[in-house]
Amino acid sequence: MTRLEPLGSRELEAEVGQPLARRPQVRVVDAHGHAVPGARITFRIGGTGGVGGTGGIRFAAAPATTPGTTLATVTSDPHGTATAPALQAGDRPGRYPVVATAPGVRGPAAVFTATVRPAAEPTADRLELWDPETANLPELLRAGTGSRFPGLPSLRATDRARPASGVRITATVLPADREEGAVGGTVGPCFEGAHGEEVRTLTLPPAGADGRVTLPTLFTDQRPGTYTLRLTTPSGTVLDFPLTVTPPGSGPRTS
């Protein structure tokens, strides 16, 4: 053997926790440029590759490897081509070298670079009522002063018609005379913050595996009027609900 020739791009990539789409591949040739079949090629992951699903990248599973290792040895085919086993990204973003070597090779090792990207933030392109047939929705969105809304509806977040698991939705209470792009008001219905304070803008817990989002309790102060509950996804999808706070004596009180 004389040298190892990388085949294809030396750049590999995947998001954390995902398999890499391509595998490192080299061609083994002799001094005359002829393919060398049956050569033993070792692929080694450098940097902080890990085992058990942690670290940068690892070999998933293949002959001559133990699942989760950072070292694999393969044999070149009749065309002198040697292909590394499938690679799996761990939970640590970064750039990691994958080096191919072989006994008797006089030239430099073949080096590939695997880039592990952070996971993309979940998003949703549609928000809708969990139960579109909610008949008493107007009553759920009405409450007296100094009380709370009797039960806000649950929502479903989807992205390209699939449940948007993990998406974080921001709920904002706006006054009726809000302007486009307005932020939360300082009076009117409010959520309870982490320390018991009144908050009118709140990031909700991540949507469940089914895309379901449960709204927290929404309280009213002593200001009757009409408000808007605006729900916004990271990508800018918006769903508005009208809220009505009635003055004392105009309806049942929910405490």
Short mmCIF file of N, CA and C in Angstrom, two decimals, residues 29-192:
data_model
loop_
_atom_site.label_atom_id
_atom_site.label_comp_id
_atom_site.label_asym_id
_atom_site.label_seq_id
_atom_site.Cartn_x
_atom_site.Cartn_y
_atom_site.Cartn_z
N VAL A 29 -4.65 2.55 -2.58
CA VAL A 29 -3.94 2.34 -3.86
C VAL A 29 -2.46 2.06 -3.58
N ASP A 30 -1.82 1.37 -4.55
CA ASP A 30 -0.39 1.09 -4.43
C ASP A 30 0.42 2.14 -5.17
N ALA A 31 1.71 1.89 -5.31
CA ALA A 31 2.60 2.88 -5.91
C ALA A 31 2.27 3.15 -7.38
N HIS A 32 1.58 2.22 -8.02
CA HIS A 32 1.22 2.39 -9.42
C HIS A 32 -0.20 2.92 -9.59
N GLY A 33 -0.86 3.27 -8.48
CA GLY A 33 -2.22 3.79 -8.55
C GLY A 33 -3.28 2.72 -8.67
N HIS A 34 -2.89 1.46 -8.46
CA HIS A 34 -3.85 0.36 -8.56
C HIS A 34 -4.55 0.13 -7.22
N ALA A 35 -5.81 -0.25 -7.30
CA ALA A 35 -6.57 -0.53 -6.08
C ALA A 35 -5.98 -1.71 -5.32
N VAL A 36 -6.04 -1.63 -4.00
CA VAL A 36 -5.53 -2.70 -3.14
C VAL A 36 -6.72 -3.31 -2.38
N PRO A 37 -7.19 -4.49 -2.80
CA PRO A 37 -8.28 -5.13 -2.06
C PRO A 37 -7.75 -5.84 -0.81
N GLY A 38 -8.63 -6.06 0.14
CA GLY A 38 -8.28 -6.83 1.33
C GLY A 38 -7.41 -6.11 2.33
N ALA A 39 -7.21 -4.82 2.18
CA ALA A 39 -6.40 -4.06 3.14
C ALA A 39 -7.21 -3.76 4.40
N ARG A 40 -6.55 -3.75 5.54
CA ARG A 40 -7.20 -3.47 6.81
C ARG A 40 -7.07 -1.98 7.11
N ILE A 41 -8.20 -1.28 7.17
CA ILE A 41 -8.23 0.17 7.38
C ILE A 41 -8.89 0.44 8.73
N THR A 42 -8.25 1.27 9.51
CA THR A 42 -8.80 1.64 10.83
C THR A 42 -9.30 3.07 10.79
N PHE A 43 -10.53 3.25 11.20
CA PHE A 43 -11.13 4.59 11.35
C PHE A 43 -11.18 4.90 12.84
N ARG A 44 -10.64 6.03 13.21
CA ARG A 44 -10.60 6.41 14.62
C ARG A 44 -11.21 7.81 14.78
N ILE A 45 -12.11 7.94 15.76
CA ILE A 45 -12.72 9.23 16.06
C ILE A 45 -11.85 9.95 17.08
N GLY A 46 -11.48 11.18 16.76
CA GLY A 46 -10.68 11.98 17.69
C GLY A 46 -11.55 12.92 18.50
N GLY A 47 -10.92 13.80 19.25
CA GLY A 47 -11.66 14.76 20.08
C GLY A 47 -12.28 14.06 21.26
N THR A 48 -13.54 14.43 21.56
CA THR A 48 -14.22 13.89 22.75
C THR A 48 -15.41 13.05 22.33
N GLY A 49 -15.19 12.14 21.38
CA GLY A 49 -16.25 11.19 21.07
C GLY A 49 -16.57 10.40 22.32
N GLY A 50 -17.79 9.85 22.39
CA GLY A 50 -18.18 9.20 23.63
C GLY A 50 -18.89 7.90 23.40
N VAL A 51 -19.35 7.29 24.47
CA VAL A 51 -20.06 6.03 24.42
C VAL A 51 -21.42 6.22 25.07
N GLY A 52 -22.29 5.26 24.78
CA GLY A 52 -23.58 5.26 25.45
C GLY A 52 -24.46 6.44 25.11
N GLY A 53 -24.27 7.04 23.92
CA GLY A 53 -25.13 8.14 23.51
C GLY A 53 -24.65 9.50 23.95
N THR A 54 -23.48 9.58 24.61
CA THR A 54 -22.98 10.88 25.04
C THR A 54 -21.75 11.24 24.23
N GLY A 55 -21.24 12.42 24.46
CA GLY A 55 -20.05 12.85 23.76
C GLY A 55 -20.37 13.43 22.39
N GLY A 56 -19.35 13.42 21.50
CA GLY A 56 -19.50 14.04 20.19
C GLY A 56 -20.11 13.12 19.17
N ILE A 57 -19.31 12.15 18.67
CA ILE A 57 -19.83 11.15 17.74
C ILE A 57 -19.28 9.78 18.12
N ARG A 58 -19.90 8.75 17.60
CA ARG A 58 -19.47 7.38 17.88
C ARG A 58 -19.91 6.50 16.73
N PHE A 59 -19.32 5.33 16.61
CA PHE A 59 -19.79 4.35 15.66
C PHE A 59 -21.03 3.68 16.26
N ALA A 60 -22.12 3.66 15.49
CA ALA A 60 -23.39 3.16 16.02
C ALA A 60 -23.31 1.66 16.31
N ALA A 61 -23.09 0.86 15.27
CA ALA A 61 -22.96 -0.59 15.40
C ALA A 61 -22.61 -1.14 14.03
N ALA A 62 -21.65 -2.05 13.97
CA ALA A 62 -21.23 -2.63 12.69
C ALA A 62 -20.28 -3.77 12.97
N PRO A 63 -20.05 -4.64 12.00
CA PRO A 63 -19.05 -5.70 12.20
C PRO A 63 -17.70 -5.09 12.58
N ALA A 64 -17.01 -5.78 13.45
CA ALA A 64 -15.68 -5.37 13.92
C ALA A 64 -15.73 -4.15 14.82
N THR A 65 -16.93 -3.77 15.32
CA THR A 65 -17.01 -2.68 16.29
C THR A 65 -17.89 -3.11 17.44
N THR A 66 -17.71 -2.45 18.55
CA THR A 66 -18.62 -2.59 19.68
C THR A 66 -19.49 -1.35 19.70
N PRO A 67 -20.85 -1.49 19.80
CA PRO A 67 -21.70 -0.30 19.78
C PRO A 67 -21.22 0.76 20.76
N GLY A 68 -21.08 1.98 20.26
CA GLY A 68 -20.69 3.07 21.13
C GLY A 68 -19.19 3.34 21.15
N THR A 69 -18.38 2.59 20.38
CA THR A 69 -16.95 2.82 20.41
C THR A 69 -16.53 3.91 19.46
N THR A 70 -15.27 4.32 19.56
CA THR A 70 -14.73 5.36 18.68
C THR A 70 -13.64 4.81 17.77
N LEU A 71 -13.58 3.50 17.64
CA LEU A 71 -12.57 2.85 16.81
C LEU A 71 -13.22 1.72 16.02
N ALA A 72 -12.93 1.64 14.72
CA ALA A 72 -13.49 0.58 13.88
C ALA A 72 -12.48 0.20 12.80
N THR A 73 -12.35 -1.09 12.55
CA THR A 73 -11.45 -1.59 11.51
C THR A 73 -12.27 -2.34 10.47
N VAL A 74 -12.06 -2.01 9.20
CA VAL A 74 -12.80 -2.63 8.09
C VAL A 74 -11.79 -3.09 7.04
N THR A 75 -12.28 -3.86 6.06
CA THR A 75 -11.44 -4.39 4.99
C THR A 75 -11.86 -3.78 3.66
N SER A 76 -10.88 -3.36 2.86
CA SER A 76 -11.20 -2.78 1.56
C SER A 76 -11.78 -3.84 0.62
N ASP A 77 -12.70 -3.42 -0.24
CA ASP A 77 -13.38 -4.34 -1.16
C ASP A 77 -12.52 -4.59 -2.40
N PRO A 78 -13.02 -5.36 -3.37
CA PRO A 78 -12.21 -5.64 -4.58
C PRO A 78 -11.77 -4.39 -5.35
N HIS A 79 -12.45 -3.27 -5.12
CA HIS A 79 -12.07 -2.02 -5.79
C HIS A 79 -11.16 -1.16 -4.93
N GLY A 80 -10.73 -1.70 -3.79
CA GLY A 80 -9.85 -0.96 -2.89
C GLY A 80 -10.57 0.05 -2.01
N THR A 81 -11.88 -0.03 -1.99
CA THR A 81 -12.67 0.94 -1.23
C THR A 81 -12.97 0.41 0.17
N ALA A 82 -12.76 1.26 1.16
CA ALA A 82 -13.08 0.92 2.55
C ALA A 82 -14.03 1.98 3.10
N THR A 83 -15.13 1.50 3.67
CA THR A 83 -16.17 2.41 4.18
C THR A 83 -16.33 2.22 5.67
N ALA A 84 -16.31 3.31 6.40
CA ALA A 84 -16.47 3.24 7.85
C ALA A 84 -17.89 2.83 8.21
N PRO A 85 -18.10 2.23 9.38
CA PRO A 85 -19.45 1.95 9.84
C PRO A 85 -20.24 3.25 10.03
N ALA A 86 -21.55 3.11 10.18
CA ALA A 86 -22.41 4.28 10.38
C ALA A 86 -22.00 5.03 11.64
N LEU A 87 -22.10 6.35 11.57
CA LEU A 87 -21.75 7.22 12.69
C LEU A 87 -23.00 7.82 13.31
N GLN A 88 -22.97 7.98 14.62
CA GLN A 88 -24.09 8.53 15.36
C GLN A 88 -23.61 9.74 16.16
N ALA A 89 -24.33 10.87 16.02
CA ALA A 89 -23.99 12.05 16.82
C ALA A 89 -24.46 11.85 18.25
N GLY A 90 -23.65 12.32 19.20
CA GLY A 90 -24.04 12.28 20.61
C GLY A 90 -24.75 13.55 21.01
N ASP A 91 -24.53 13.98 22.25
CA ASP A 91 -25.26 15.15 22.76
C ASP A 91 -24.36 16.37 22.92
N ARG A 92 -23.17 16.34 22.31
CA ARG A 92 -22.23 17.43 22.49
C ARG A 92 -21.90 18.06 21.13
N PRO A 93 -22.42 19.24 20.83
CA PRO A 93 -22.10 19.89 19.55
C PRO A 93 -20.60 20.17 19.44
N GLY A 94 -20.12 20.22 18.20
CA GLY A 94 -18.71 20.51 17.97
C GLY A 94 -18.23 19.88 16.68
N ARG A 95 -16.91 19.98 16.45
CA ARG A 95 -16.27 19.40 15.27
C ARG A 95 -15.30 18.31 15.73
N TYR A 96 -15.40 17.13 15.09
CA TYR A 96 -14.64 15.97 15.52
C TYR A 96 -13.95 15.31 14.32
N PRO A 97 -12.65 15.05 14.43
CA PRO A 97 -11.95 14.40 13.32
C PRO A 97 -12.22 12.89 13.30
N VAL A 98 -12.31 12.35 12.10
CA VAL A 98 -12.37 10.90 11.89
C VAL A 98 -11.19 10.56 10.99
N VAL A 99 -10.24 9.83 11.52
CA VAL A 99 -8.97 9.60 10.83
C VAL A 99 -8.88 8.15 10.36
N ALA A 100 -8.57 7.97 9.07
CA ALA A 100 -8.39 6.65 8.48
C ALA A 100 -6.90 6.36 8.33
N THR A 101 -6.45 5.22 8.85
CA THR A 101 -5.04 4.82 8.75
C THR A 101 -4.97 3.35 8.36
N ALA A 102 -3.77 2.94 7.89
CA ALA A 102 -3.56 1.54 7.54
C ALA A 102 -2.07 1.22 7.67
N PRO A 103 -1.73 0.01 8.08
CA PRO A 103 -0.31 -0.38 8.17
C PRO A 103 0.35 -0.32 6.79
N GLY A 104 1.55 0.19 6.73
CA GLY A 104 2.29 0.19 5.49
C GLY A 104 2.02 1.36 4.57
N VAL A 105 1.08 2.24 4.95
CA VAL A 105 0.79 3.41 4.12
C VAL A 105 1.87 4.46 4.34
N ARG A 106 2.47 4.92 3.24
CA ARG A 106 3.55 5.89 3.35
C ARG A 106 3.04 7.34 3.36
N GLY A 107 1.92 7.57 2.72
CA GLY A 107 1.39 8.91 2.65
C GLY A 107 0.68 9.29 3.94
N PRO A 108 0.12 10.51 3.96
CA PRO A 108 -0.59 10.97 5.16
C PRO A 108 -1.90 10.21 5.38
N ALA A 109 -2.36 10.26 6.61
CA ALA A 109 -3.66 9.67 6.92
C ALA A 109 -4.76 10.47 6.24
N ALA A 110 -5.89 9.82 6.02
CA ALA A 110 -7.06 10.50 5.45
C ALA A 110 -7.91 11.02 6.61
N VAL A 111 -8.14 12.31 6.64
CA VAL A 111 -8.85 12.92 7.78
C VAL A 111 -10.17 13.51 7.30
N PHE A 112 -11.24 13.12 7.98
CA PHE A 112 -12.57 13.67 7.75
C PHE A 112 -12.96 14.49 8.98
N THR A 113 -13.89 15.42 8.80
CA THR A 113 -14.36 16.22 9.93
C THR A 113 -15.87 16.07 10.06
N ALA A 114 -16.31 15.63 11.23
CA ALA A 114 -17.74 15.47 11.50
C ALA A 114 -18.19 16.64 12.38
N THR A 115 -19.18 17.37 11.92
CA THR A 115 -19.72 18.50 12.68
C THR A 115 -21.05 18.11 13.29
N VAL A 116 -21.15 18.24 14.61
CA VAL A 116 -22.40 17.98 15.32
C VAL A 116 -23.04 19.32 15.64
N ARG A 117 -24.20 19.58 15.05
CA ARG A 117 -24.89 20.85 15.24
C ARG A 117 -25.87 20.76 16.41
N PRO A 118 -26.11 21.88 17.10
CA PRO A 118 -27.17 21.89 18.12
C PRO A 118 -28.52 21.58 17.46
N ALA A 119 -29.41 20.98 18.21
CA ALA A 119 -30.73 20.67 17.68
C ALA A 119 -31.49 21.95 17.36
N ALA A 120 -32.20 21.93 16.26
CA ALA A 120 -33.02 23.08 15.89
C ALA A 120 -34.14 23.26 16.91
N GLU A 121 -34.47 24.51 17.21
CA GLU A 121 -35.55 24.78 18.16
C GLU A 121 -36.88 24.32 17.58
N PRO A 122 -37.65 23.52 18.33
CA PRO A 122 -38.95 23.09 17.81
C PRO A 122 -39.83 24.30 17.50
N THR A 123 -40.64 24.19 16.48
CA THR A 123 -41.54 25.28 16.14
C THR A 123 -42.86 24.70 15.66
N ALA A 124 -43.81 25.56 15.39
CA ALA A 124 -45.14 25.14 14.93
C ALA A 124 -45.64 26.15 13.91
N ASP A 125 -46.31 25.66 12.89
CA ASP A 125 -46.89 26.56 11.90
C ASP A 125 -48.41 26.68 12.03
N ARG A 126 -48.96 26.02 13.07
CA ARG A 126 -50.41 26.11 13.28
C ARG A 126 -50.74 25.89 14.75
N LEU A 127 -51.63 26.73 15.27
CA LEU A 127 -52.19 26.57 16.61
C LEU A 127 -53.70 26.47 16.47
N GLU A 128 -54.31 25.52 17.17
CA GLU A 128 -55.76 25.35 17.08
C GLU A 128 -56.28 24.81 18.40
N LEU A 129 -57.59 24.90 18.58
CA LEU A 129 -58.21 24.35 19.77
C LEU A 129 -58.04 22.84 19.80
N TRP A 130 -57.73 22.31 20.99
CA TRP A 130 -57.62 20.86 21.13
C TRP A 130 -58.95 20.20 20.79
N ASP A 131 -60.03 20.79 21.24
CA ASP A 131 -61.37 20.31 20.92
C ASP A 131 -62.09 21.42 20.17
N PRO A 132 -62.11 21.39 18.82
CA PRO A 132 -62.74 22.47 18.05
C PRO A 132 -64.23 22.60 18.31
N GLU A 133 -64.84 21.57 18.91
CA GLU A 133 -66.28 21.58 19.13
C GLU A 133 -66.66 22.13 20.50
N THR A 134 -65.72 22.79 21.17
CA THR A 134 -66.00 23.34 22.50
C THR A 134 -67.17 24.32 22.41
N ALA A 135 -68.33 23.90 22.89
CA ALA A 135 -69.55 24.71 22.74
C ALA A 135 -69.58 25.89 23.70
N ASN A 136 -68.98 25.73 24.87
CA ASN A 136 -69.06 26.79 25.88
C ASN A 136 -67.82 27.67 25.90
N LEU A 137 -67.11 27.76 24.76
CA LEU A 137 -65.89 28.56 24.72
C LEU A 137 -66.13 30.02 25.14
N PRO A 138 -67.21 30.67 24.70
CA PRO A 138 -67.42 32.07 25.14
C PRO A 138 -67.47 32.21 26.65
N GLU A 139 -68.06 31.24 27.35
CA GLU A 139 -68.14 31.32 28.80
C GLU A 139 -66.77 31.06 29.45
N LEU A 140 -65.95 30.21 28.82
CA LEU A 140 -64.62 29.95 29.36
C LEU A 140 -63.74 31.19 29.26
N LEU A 141 -64.07 32.08 28.32
CA LEU A 141 -63.26 33.27 28.09
C LEU A 141 -63.90 34.50 28.72
N ARG A 142 -64.79 34.29 29.68
CA ARG A 142 -65.45 35.38 30.38
C ARG A 142 -65.31 35.17 31.89
N ALA A 143 -65.00 36.24 32.61
CA ALA A 143 -64.86 36.15 34.07
C ALA A 143 -65.14 37.49 34.68
N GLY A 144 -65.54 37.50 35.94
CA GLY A 144 -65.77 38.73 36.67
C GLY A 144 -64.47 39.29 37.21
N THR A 145 -64.52 40.54 37.66
CA THR A 145 -63.34 41.15 38.25
C THR A 145 -62.96 40.43 39.54
N GLY A 146 -61.67 40.44 39.86
CA GLY A 146 -61.19 39.83 41.09
C GLY A 146 -61.41 38.34 41.17
N SER A 147 -61.35 37.66 40.06
CA SER A 147 -61.59 36.22 40.06
C SER A 147 -60.61 35.56 39.08
N ARG A 148 -61.06 34.54 38.41
CA ARG A 148 -60.24 33.86 37.41
C ARG A 148 -61.16 33.31 36.32
N PHE A 149 -60.57 33.04 35.18
CA PHE A 149 -61.34 32.44 34.10
C PHE A 149 -61.61 30.97 34.44
N PRO A 150 -62.83 30.49 34.20
CA PRO A 150 -63.22 29.17 34.70
C PRO A 150 -62.44 28.01 34.11
N GLY A 151 -61.83 28.15 32.97
CA GLY A 151 -61.08 27.04 32.38
C GLY A 151 -60.73 27.34 30.94
N LEU A 152 -59.50 27.76 30.71
CA LEU A 152 -59.09 28.08 29.35
C LEU A 152 -58.96 26.80 28.52
N PRO A 153 -59.22 26.87 27.23
CA PRO A 153 -59.16 25.66 26.40
C PRO A 153 -57.73 25.18 26.21
N SER A 154 -57.58 23.88 25.99
CA SER A 154 -56.29 23.34 25.60
C SER A 154 -56.08 23.55 24.11
N LEU A 155 -54.82 23.58 23.72
CA LEU A 155 -54.48 23.83 22.33
C LEU A 155 -53.71 22.66 21.75
N ARG A 156 -53.68 22.61 20.42
CA ARG A 156 -52.83 21.67 19.71
C ARG A 156 -51.89 22.47 18.82
N ALA A 157 -50.59 22.21 18.96
CA ALA A 157 -49.58 22.85 18.10
C ALA A 157 -49.10 21.83 17.09
N THR A 158 -49.10 22.19 15.81
CA THR A 158 -48.65 21.28 14.78
C THR A 158 -47.64 21.99 13.86
N ASP A 159 -46.81 21.19 13.25
CA ASP A 159 -45.86 21.70 12.25
C ASP A 159 -45.94 20.78 11.05
N ARG A 160 -46.35 21.34 9.93
CA ARG A 160 -46.57 20.56 8.70
C ARG A 160 -47.50 19.38 8.96
N ALA A 161 -48.58 19.68 9.70
CA ALA A 161 -49.67 18.74 9.99
C ALA A 161 -49.27 17.64 10.97
N ARG A 162 -48.10 17.75 11.60
CA ARG A 162 -47.68 16.77 12.60
C ARG A 162 -47.57 17.45 13.97
N PRO A 163 -47.79 16.69 15.05
CA PRO A 163 -47.68 17.30 16.39
C PRO A 163 -46.33 17.96 16.58
N ALA A 164 -46.34 19.20 17.07
CA ALA A 164 -45.10 19.96 17.28
C ALA A 164 -44.62 19.73 18.70
N SER A 165 -44.11 18.53 18.96
CA SER A 165 -43.63 18.19 20.30
C SER A 165 -42.48 19.11 20.71
N GLY A 166 -42.56 19.61 21.95
CA GLY A 166 -41.47 20.40 22.51
C GLY A 166 -41.51 21.88 22.19
N VAL A 167 -42.43 22.32 21.34
CA VAL A 167 -42.47 23.74 20.99
C VAL A 167 -42.85 24.56 22.22
N ARG A 168 -42.22 25.73 22.36
CA ARG A 168 -42.51 26.63 23.48
C ARG A 168 -43.34 27.79 22.96
N ILE A 169 -44.51 27.97 23.53
CA ILE A 169 -45.44 29.02 23.11
C ILE A 169 -45.43 30.13 24.16
N THR A 170 -45.47 31.36 23.69
CA THR A 170 -45.53 32.51 24.58
C THR A 170 -46.95 33.04 24.62
N ALA A 171 -47.49 33.18 25.83
CA ALA A 171 -48.84 33.72 26.03
C ALA A 171 -48.71 35.17 26.52
N THR A 172 -49.44 36.07 25.86
CA THR A 172 -49.39 37.49 26.21
C THR A 172 -50.81 38.04 26.33
N VAL A 173 -51.09 38.76 27.40
CA VAL A 173 -52.38 39.43 27.57
C VAL A 173 -52.23 40.86 27.07
N LEU A 174 -53.08 41.25 26.12
CA LEU A 174 -53.03 42.57 25.52
C LEU A 174 -54.31 43.34 25.80
N PRO A 175 -54.22 44.64 25.94
CA PRO A 175 -55.44 45.44 26.06
C PRO A 175 -56.18 45.46 24.74
N ALA A 176 -57.46 45.82 24.81
CA ALA A 176 -58.30 45.79 23.61
C ALA A 176 -57.81 46.74 22.54
N ASP A 177 -57.20 47.85 22.93
CA ASP A 177 -56.76 48.85 21.97
C ASP A 177 -55.30 48.65 21.57
N ARG A 178 -54.86 47.39 21.62
CA ARG A 178 -53.46 47.08 21.31
C ARG A 178 -53.13 47.52 19.88
N GLU A 179 -51.87 47.80 19.68
CA GLU A 179 -51.38 48.09 18.34
C GLU A 179 -50.61 46.88 17.83
N GLU A 180 -50.43 46.81 16.52
CA GLU A 180 -49.69 45.70 15.94
C GLU A 180 -48.29 45.66 16.53
N GLY A 181 -47.86 44.47 16.98
CA GLY A 181 -46.53 44.33 17.55
C GLY A 181 -46.46 44.73 19.01
N ALA A 182 -47.62 45.01 19.63
CA ALA A 182 -47.61 45.44 21.03
C ALA A 182 -47.17 44.31 21.94
N VAL A 183 -46.62 44.68 23.07
CA VAL A 183 -46.25 43.71 24.09
C VAL A 183 -47.32 43.74 25.18
N GLY A 184 -47.14 42.92 26.20
CA GLY A 184 -48.17 42.80 27.22
C GLY A 184 -48.47 44.10 27.94
N GLY A 185 -49.70 44.19 28.48
CA GLY A 185 -50.11 45.38 29.19
C GLY A 185 -49.69 45.33 30.64
N THR A 186 -50.12 46.34 31.40
CA THR A 186 -49.77 46.43 32.82
C THR A 186 -51.00 46.28 33.71
N VAL A 187 -52.19 46.21 33.11
CA VAL A 187 -53.42 45.97 33.86
C VAL A 187 -54.22 44.91 33.13
N GLY A 188 -55.23 44.38 33.81
CA GLY A 188 -56.09 43.38 33.20
C GLY A 188 -55.70 41.97 33.62
N PRO A 189 -56.23 40.96 32.95
CA PRO A 189 -55.96 39.56 33.31
C PRO A 189 -54.46 39.28 33.37
N CYS A 190 -54.10 38.35 34.23
CA CYS A 190 -52.67 38.04 34.41
C CYS A 190 -52.48 36.59 34.82
N PHE A 191 -51.29 36.10 34.57
CA PHE A 191 -50.85 34.80 35.07
C PHE A 191 -50.09 35.02 36.37
N GLU A 192 -49.84 33.93 37.06
CA GLU A 192 -49.05 34.01 38.28
C GLU A 192 -47.62 33.61 37.95
#
